[in-house]
Amino acid sequence: MNGHAAEPATAGALVRTRDPLGGGAVARTKAALRHRERQLHQEIAVRIGVSAIVLVCTALFALEREVTSVIRITALIGLVVNLPYVIAARRGRARREQAYIRLLVDVALTTAGLYGAGGLAAAPFIGIYAVAPVFAAIVFSRAACILAVAFATGSYLALAGLQTLGVVPFLAPPAPDAWHVAIFNLLVLNAIGWLAAVAADAHRTSRRRLAALYDELERAHDQSLQLNNQLQLSTRRYVLSEVVAGVTYEVRDALQGAFGHLWLARRGGPPLPPPALEHLARVEQACQDAMRIMSNTLDMARRADPEPEPVAVAEVIRRVAQMKAVEVRRERITLRQDLPDWLPVVLGNAFALQQLLLHVVTNAQDELRGSAGRREISIGARAEAERVVIDVRDTGRGIPAQVLPRVFEPFYTTRPSAAGLGLALAAGIANSLGGTLTAENHREGGALIRLTLPAVMPAGATRPSAASGADGA
């Protein structure tokens, strides 16, 4: 293919690239799910570790049987609850609420373990509460940390108060200064919790800022790559223009000689039959077009663009179809036109529009040359709002997905025998006409090249109420 060849968004060339599955959103969703799974695994690992440490300590230290039983039961419950936690988390419902429930259950189990160790008598061990708030601050949020600290403080004060009032029995006698130790350790717990919440919140904020800086760096890197590609492309175009200018100058001289002999053949010799004169007239017209292309190429750097003039799009399409008629007929390709009865004119250059369409039709013709199926090229035009849309569609294999983003890039081609310049030149002409050229695959198969040009209404013209009909060739 200029195959069907490419430049993403250069010189008025726009390539349609669609992501029907929303790949970016799907990737972000999967990443979020993996992050939550890691958090759950970390939480389970901490819970298992704490429970295992408690069980080992009860085995190593000689405690009263009743105390040991309560602590071991609490630790075993901490291990067993991991199973329903995992099942509930995999259902994916109310994940945040589940996390808060697990946090409160862990604090409650810690309180039960402290009761087994003596309740108020275990005031020196209140520091074990810090595991849940610190973990919540690191993994979840500041609010979760504060909630864990508040719930731990409240639950222990409630337990110690009920023991002091005689509602709950003492499993071990408390020390005389147990309340002082408990209050002091609870204050330390709250201080640790608040510091952990603030530090973790600051850490998360810095991570967000760092992520934003990384994103900005990636965008800057992408922009630098894009600028580098544009610079390389500009360099290649400059070198190409120098080479083309030299070749054009030589070819123009050769064409001038051929054009002179052609003129003599038509007018200077004996009369020729009408069919021969008609063919010679077409050859002469083709030579004139070639001479004009050569002159435009040489003068492009020395003069401004020509003044735009009203162009009848339908007439240009008919002329292109007439110019390609012999070639496509020889290659058994059907060239169809689908033109309405009325089209608004466009401002531009008729010859430039003709060359643009010739490049696109030639590209489609090259694609169909090796096709074993139906060979057809259709050129259609229609008015849309304040635009004229021209579609050139073929019945070939279409444009591969990996080729589509580069379909207008100079020198890019999938055919070894092609130069890869046809669609790139067409895109440049589209830009000079103030339009856009896009490429996509038609839903019924084949490639679709779409040219959109701004339309104008000629002075005194009115748009008909209905425009219908088709012109086929």
mmCIF file of C-alpha atoms in Angstrom, residues 133-370:
data_model
loop_
_atom_site.group_PDB
_atom_site.id
_atom_site.type_symbol
_atom_site.label_atom_id
_atom_site.label_comp_id
_atom_site.label_asym_id
_atom_site.label_seq_id
_atom_site.Cartn_x
_atom_site.Cartn_y
_atom_site.Cartn_z
ATOM 1 C CA PRO A 133 -3.783 2.215 63.502
ATOM 2 C CA VAL A 134 -0.275 2.355 62.035
ATOM 3 C CA PHE A 135 -1.141 -0.252 59.405
ATOM 4 C CA ALA A 136 -4.378 1.595 58.604
ATOM 5 C CA ALA A 137 -2.473 4.867 58.218
ATOM 6 C CA ILE A 138 0.038 3.320 55.829
ATOM 7 C CA VAL A 139 -2.297 1.174 53.732
ATOM 8 C CA PHE A 140 -5.710 2.842 53.946
ATOM 9 C CA SER A 141 -6.179 6.453 54.993
ATOM 10 C CA ARG A 142 -5.805 9.007 57.747
ATOM 11 C CA ALA A 143 -9.495 8.618 58.609
ATOM 12 C CA ALA A 144 -9.068 4.850 59.079
ATOM 13 C CA CYS A 145 -6.094 5.439 61.377
ATOM 14 C CA ILE A 146 -7.992 7.958 63.523
ATOM 15 C CA LEU A 147 -10.995 5.622 63.683
ATOM 16 C CA ALA A 148 -8.780 2.734 64.831
ATOM 17 C CA VAL A 149 -7.150 4.863 67.557
ATOM 18 C CA ALA A 150 -10.486 6.180 68.790
ATOM 19 C CA PHE A 151 -12.084 2.730 68.812
ATOM 20 C CA ALA A 152 -9.078 1.179 70.578
ATOM 21 C CA THR A 153 -9.066 3.907 73.242
ATOM 22 C CA GLY A 154 -12.805 3.648 73.783
ATOM 23 C CA SER A 155 -12.917 -0.151 73.872
ATOM 24 C CA TYR A 156 -10.054 -0.422 76.385
ATOM 25 C CA LEU A 157 -11.487 2.292 78.639
ATOM 26 C CA ALA A 158 -14.853 0.504 78.503
ATOM 27 C CA LEU A 159 -13.228 -2.828 79.388
ATOM 28 C CA ALA A 160 -11.194 -1.355 82.277
ATOM 29 C CA GLY A 161 -14.211 0.581 83.545
ATOM 30 C CA LEU A 162 -16.443 -2.501 83.515
ATOM 31 C CA GLN A 163 -13.769 -4.440 85.405
ATOM 32 C CA THR A 164 -13.406 -1.652 87.976
ATOM 33 C CA LEU A 165 -17.204 -1.566 88.447
ATOM 34 C CA GLY A 166 -17.278 -5.324 88.895
ATOM 35 C CA VAL A 167 -19.382 -6.008 85.817
ATOM 36 C CA VAL A 168 -16.572 -7.977 84.152
ATOM 37 C CA PRO A 169 -14.345 -10.160 86.348
ATOM 38 C CA PHE A 170 -10.590 -9.716 86.623
ATOM 39 C CA LEU A 171 -8.633 -12.651 85.205
ATOM 40 C CA ALA A 172 -5.539 -11.260 86.945
ATOM 41 C CA PRO A 173 -5.308 -8.696 89.763
ATOM 42 C CA PRO A 174 -4.294 -5.219 88.491
ATOM 43 C CA ALA A 175 -1.420 -3.266 89.980
ATOM 44 C CA PRO A 176 -2.271 -0.313 92.257
ATOM 45 C CA ASP A 177 -1.150 2.166 89.623
ATOM 46 C CA ALA A 178 -2.773 0.271 86.729
ATOM 47 C CA TRP A 179 -5.069 3.178 85.818
ATOM 48 C CA HIS A 180 -2.142 5.598 85.672
ATOM 49 C CA VAL A 181 -0.220 3.220 83.417
ATOM 50 C CA ALA A 182 -3.306 2.691 81.251
ATOM 51 C CA ILE A 183 -3.966 6.429 80.823
ATOM 52 C CA PHE A 184 -0.315 7.095 80.004
ATOM 53 C CA ASN A 185 -0.136 4.278 77.450
ATOM 54 C CA LEU A 186 -3.420 5.354 75.862
ATOM 55 C CA LEU A 187 -2.054 8.889 75.485
ATOM 56 C CA VAL A 188 1.070 7.440 73.870
ATOM 57 C CA LEU A 189 -1.148 5.316 71.597
ATOM 58 C CA ASN A 190 -3.131 8.381 70.516
ATOM 59 C CA ALA A 191 0.060 10.340 69.882
ATOM 60 C CA ILE A 192 1.460 7.491 67.792
ATOM 61 C CA GLY A 193 -1.826 7.192 65.894
ATOM 62 C CA TRP A 194 -2.051 10.902 65.095
ATOM 63 C CA LEU A 195 1.605 11.075 64.054
ATOM 64 C CA ALA A 196 1.171 7.998 61.855
ATOM 65 C CA ALA A 197 -1.936 9.533 60.268
ATOM 66 C CA VAL A 198 -0.167 12.821 59.507
ATOM 67 C CA ALA A 199 3.011 11.125 58.254
ATOM 68 C CA ALA A 200 1.124 8.657 56.062
ATOM 69 C CA ASP A 201 -1.050 11.437 54.653
ATOM 70 C CA ALA A 202 2.048 13.490 53.832
ATOM 71 C CA HIS A 203 3.601 10.409 52.229
ATOM 72 C CA ARG A 204 0.541 9.854 50.042
ATOM 73 C CA THR A 205 0.502 13.529 49.045
ATOM 74 C CA SER A 206 4.169 13.378 48.058
ATOM 75 C CA ARG A 207 3.530 10.212 46.061
ATOM 76 C CA ARG A 208 0.678 11.893 44.200
ATOM 77 C CA ARG A 209 2.894 14.873 43.447
ATOM 78 C CA LEU A 210 5.675 12.564 42.325
ATOM 79 C CA ALA A 211 3.246 10.690 40.068
ATOM 80 C CA ALA A 212 2.082 14.002 38.597
ATOM 81 C CA LEU A 213 5.708 14.995 37.977
ATOM 82 C CA TYR A 214 6.363 11.643 36.306
ATOM 83 C CA ASP A 215 3.310 12.143 34.084
ATOM 84 C CA GLU A 216 4.520 15.618 33.197
ATOM 85 C CA LEU A 217 7.971 14.239 32.442
ATOM 86 C CA GLU A 218 6.477 11.547 30.217
ATOM 87 C CA ARG A 219 4.423 14.149 28.363
ATOM 88 C CA ALA A 220 7.515 16.288 27.876
ATOM 89 C CA HIS A 221 9.405 13.223 26.653
ATOM 90 C CA ASP A 222 6.616 12.376 24.205
ATOM 91 C CA GLN A 223 6.577 15.964 22.967
ATOM 92 C CA SER A 224 10.340 15.910 22.468
ATOM 93 C CA LEU A 225 10.050 12.667 20.499
ATOM 94 C CA GLN A 226 7.274 14.169 18.417
ATOM 95 C CA LEU A 227 9.334 17.292 17.739
ATOM 96 C CA ASN A 228 12.309 15.125 16.840
ATOM 97 C CA ASN A 229 10.174 13.114 14.422
ATOM 98 C CA GLN A 230 8.847 16.323 12.887
ATOM 99 C CA LEU A 231 12.400 17.623 12.540
ATOM 100 C CA GLN A 232 13.509 14.415 10.845
ATOM 101 C CA LEU A 233 10.473 14.544 8.586
ATOM 102 C CA SER A 234 11.188 18.169 7.687
ATOM 103 C CA THR A 235 14.801 17.258 6.910
ATOM 104 C CA ARG A 236 13.710 14.385 4.686
ATOM 105 C CA ARG A 237 11.249 16.646 2.909
ATOM 106 C CA TYR A 238 13.905 19.295 2.385
ATOM 107 C CA VAL A 239 16.313 16.757 0.902
ATOM 108 C CA LEU A 240 13.490 15.363 -1.211
ATOM 109 C CA SER A 241 12.574 18.829 -2.451
ATOM 110 C CA GLU A 242 16.169 19.457 -3.519
ATOM 111 C CA VAL A 243 16.334 16.146 -5.374
ATOM 112 C CA VAL A 244 12.909 16.603 -6.942
ATOM 113 C CA ALA A 245 13.760 20.134 -8.044
ATOM 114 C CA GLY A 246 16.819 18.896 -9.917
ATOM 115 C CA VAL A 247 14.996 15.970 -11.486
ATOM 116 C CA THR A 248 12.024 18.166 -12.352
ATOM 117 C CA TYR A 249 14.206 20.658 -14.172
ATOM 118 C CA GLU A 250 15.692 17.916 -16.347
ATOM 119 C CA VAL A 251 12.351 16.229 -17.006
ATOM 120 C CA ARG A 252 10.727 19.533 -17.929
ATOM 121 C CA ASP A 253 13.359 20.113 -20.593
ATOM 122 C CA ALA A 254 12.727 16.640 -21.988
ATOM 123 C CA LEU A 255 8.966 17.206 -21.959
ATOM 124 C CA GLN A 256 9.339 20.458 -23.817
ATOM 125 C CA GLY A 257 11.037 18.622 -26.670
ATOM 126 C CA ALA A 258 8.398 15.886 -26.678
ATOM 127 C CA PHE A 259 5.634 18.480 -26.553
ATOM 128 C CA GLY A 260 7.070 20.265 -29.609
ATOM 129 C CA HIS A 261 7.194 17.096 -31.670
ATOM 130 C CA LEU A 262 3.659 16.222 -30.577
ATOM 131 C CA TRP A 263 2.460 19.616 -31.738
ATOM 132 C CA LEU A 264 4.133 19.080 -35.120
ATOM 133 C CA ALA A 265 2.571 15.612 -35.414
ATOM 134 C CA ARG A 266 -0.906 17.081 -34.932
ATOM 135 C CA ARG A 267 -0.572 20.197 -37.051
ATOM 136 C CA GLY A 268 2.483 19.993 -39.269
ATOM 137 C CA GLY A 269 2.007 16.713 -41.136
ATOM 138 C CA PRO A 270 -0.655 15.200 -43.361
ATOM 139 C CA PRO A 271 -4.227 15.063 -42.017
ATOM 140 C CA LEU A 272 -4.829 12.289 -39.485
ATOM 141 C CA PRO A 273 -8.013 10.303 -38.893
ATOM 142 C CA PRO A 274 -10.318 11.725 -36.162
ATOM 143 C CA PRO A 275 -9.639 8.878 -33.642
ATOM 144 C CA ALA A 276 -5.904 9.475 -33.927
ATOM 145 C CA LEU A 277 -6.398 13.213 -33.496
ATOM 146 C CA GLU A 278 -8.513 12.581 -30.389
ATOM 147 C CA HIS A 279 -5.834 10.376 -28.822
ATOM 148 C CA LEU A 280 -3.116 12.863 -29.701
ATOM 149 C CA ALA A 281 -5.201 15.633 -28.127
ATOM 150 C CA ARG A 282 -5.400 13.646 -24.903
ATOM 151 C CA VAL A 283 -1.662 12.995 -24.993
ATOM 152 C CA GLU A 284 -1.087 16.700 -25.514
ATOM 153 C CA GLN A 285 -3.351 17.512 -22.571
ATOM 154 C CA ALA A 286 -1.437 15.027 -20.414
ATOM 155 C CA CYS A 287 1.845 16.629 -21.449
ATOM 156 C CA GLN A 288 0.445 20.050 -20.580
ATOM 157 C CA ASP A 289 -0.565 18.757 -17.154
ATOM 158 C CA ALA A 290 2.897 17.278 -16.652
ATOM 159 C CA MET A 291 4.506 20.565 -17.676
ATOM 160 C CA ARG A 292 2.289 22.408 -15.222
ATOM 161 C CA ILE A 293 3.286 20.017 -12.430
ATOM 162 C CA MET A 294 6.947 20.566 -13.226
ATOM 163 C CA SER A 295 6.531 24.338 -13.284
ATOM 164 C CA ASN A 296 4.592 24.356 -10.024
ATOM 165 C CA THR A 297 7.254 22.205 -8.379
ATOM 166 C CA LEU A 298 10.050 24.513 -9.459
ATOM 167 C CA ASP A 299 8.159 27.684 -8.575
ATOM 168 C CA MET A 300 6.804 26.448 -5.245
ATOM 169 C CA ALA A 301 9.638 27.891 -3.193
ATOM 170 C CA ARG A 302 9.692 31.198 -5.071
ATOM 171 C CA ARG A 303 6.085 32.292 -5.121
ATOM 172 C CA ALA A 304 3.050 32.463 -2.906
ATOM 173 C CA ASP A 305 0.111 30.124 -3.331
ATOM 174 C CA PRO A 306 -2.183 31.058 -6.221
ATOM 175 C CA GLU A 307 -5.327 32.994 -5.457
ATOM 176 C CA PRO A 308 -8.147 30.588 -4.627
ATOM 177 C CA GLU A 309 -11.017 30.428 -7.071
ATOM 178 C CA PRO A 310 -14.394 28.685 -7.065
ATOM 179 C CA VAL A 311 -13.995 25.041 -8.031
ATOM 180 C CA ALA A 312 -16.820 22.797 -9.221
ATOM 181 C CA VAL A 313 -16.084 19.547 -7.414
ATOM 182 C CA ALA A 314 -18.267 17.384 -9.659
ATOM 183 C CA GLU A 315 -16.466 18.596 -12.787
ATOM 184 C CA VAL A 316 -13.078 17.766 -11.276
ATOM 185 C CA ILE A 317 -14.272 14.273 -10.297
ATOM 186 C CA ARG A 318 -15.597 13.652 -13.812
ATOM 187 C CA ARG A 319 -12.298 14.812 -15.304
ATOM 188 C CA VAL A 320 -10.334 12.479 -13.006
ATOM 189 C CA ALA A 321 -12.600 9.560 -13.948
ATOM 190 C CA GLN A 322 -12.079 10.345 -17.623
ATOM 191 C CA MET A 323 -8.301 10.502 -17.204
ATOM 192 C CA LYS A 324 -8.214 7.124 -15.418
ATOM 193 C CA ALA A 325 -10.835 5.427 -17.608
ATOM 194 C CA VAL A 326 -8.420 3.708 -20.006
ATOM 195 C CA GLU A 327 -6.102 2.454 -17.240
ATOM 196 C CA VAL A 328 -8.806 0.984 -15.034
ATOM 197 C CA ARG A 329 -10.587 -0.594 -17.988
ATOM 198 C CA ARG A 330 -7.355 -2.284 -19.020
ATOM 199 C CA GLU A 331 -6.935 -3.671 -15.497
ATOM 200 C CA ARG A 332 -10.605 -4.746 -15.317
ATOM 201 C CA ILE A 333 -11.403 -2.314 -12.535
ATOM 202 C CA THR A 334 -14.803 -0.643 -12.388
ATOM 203 C CA LEU A 335 -14.644 3.078 -11.640
ATOM 204 C CA ARG A 336 -17.937 4.486 -10.411
ATOM 205 C CA GLN A 337 -19.062 8.001 -9.627
ATOM 206 C CA ASP A 338 -21.805 8.821 -7.157
ATOM 207 C CA LEU A 339 -22.537 12.516 -7.501
ATOM 208 C CA PRO A 340 -25.657 14.429 -6.442
ATOM 209 C CA ASP A 341 -27.460 16.814 -8.777
ATOM 210 C CA TRP A 342 -26.070 19.785 -6.872
ATOM 211 C CA LEU A 343 -22.951 20.482 -4.858
ATOM 212 C CA PRO A 344 -21.677 23.754 -3.421
ATOM 213 C CA VAL A 345 -18.400 24.967 -4.856
ATOM 214 C CA VAL A 346 -15.155 25.051 -2.909
ATOM 215 C CA LEU A 347 -12.473 27.709 -2.928
ATOM 216 C CA GLY A 348 -9.121 26.486 -4.125
ATOM 217 C CA ASN A 349 -7.350 25.336 -7.238
ATOM 218 C CA ALA A 350 -9.040 22.929 -9.627
ATOM 219 C CA PHE A 351 -5.759 21.489 -10.860
ATOM 220 C CA ALA A 352 -4.537 20.850 -7.291
ATOM 221 C CA LEU A 353 -7.797 19.082 -6.420
ATOM 222 C CA GLN A 354 -7.463 17.019 -9.582
ATOM 223 C CA GLN A 355 -3.949 15.935 -8.635
ATOM 224 C CA LEU A 356 -5.068 15.062 -5.104
ATOM 225 C CA LEU A 357 -7.841 12.799 -6.392
ATOM 226 C CA LEU A 358 -5.515 11.256 -8.962
ATOM 227 C CA HIS A 359 -3.083 10.287 -6.190
ATOM 228 C CA VAL A 360 -5.873 8.712 -4.128
ATOM 229 C CA VAL A 361 -7.455 6.859 -7.069
ATOM 230 C CA THR A 362 -4.033 5.634 -8.234
ATOM 231 C CA ASN A 363 -3.345 4.312 -4.732
ATOM 232 C CA ALA A 364 -6.648 2.415 -4.760
ATOM 233 C CA GLN A 365 -5.881 1.161 -8.268
ATOM 234 C CA ASP A 366 -2.501 -0.182 -7.126
ATOM 235 C CA GLU A 367 -4.169 -1.937 -4.210
ATOM 236 C CA LEU A 368 -6.724 -3.652 -6.458
ATOM 237 C CA ARG A 369 -4.178 -4.711 -9.068
ATOM 238 C CA GLY A 370 -3.367 -7.957 -7.263
#
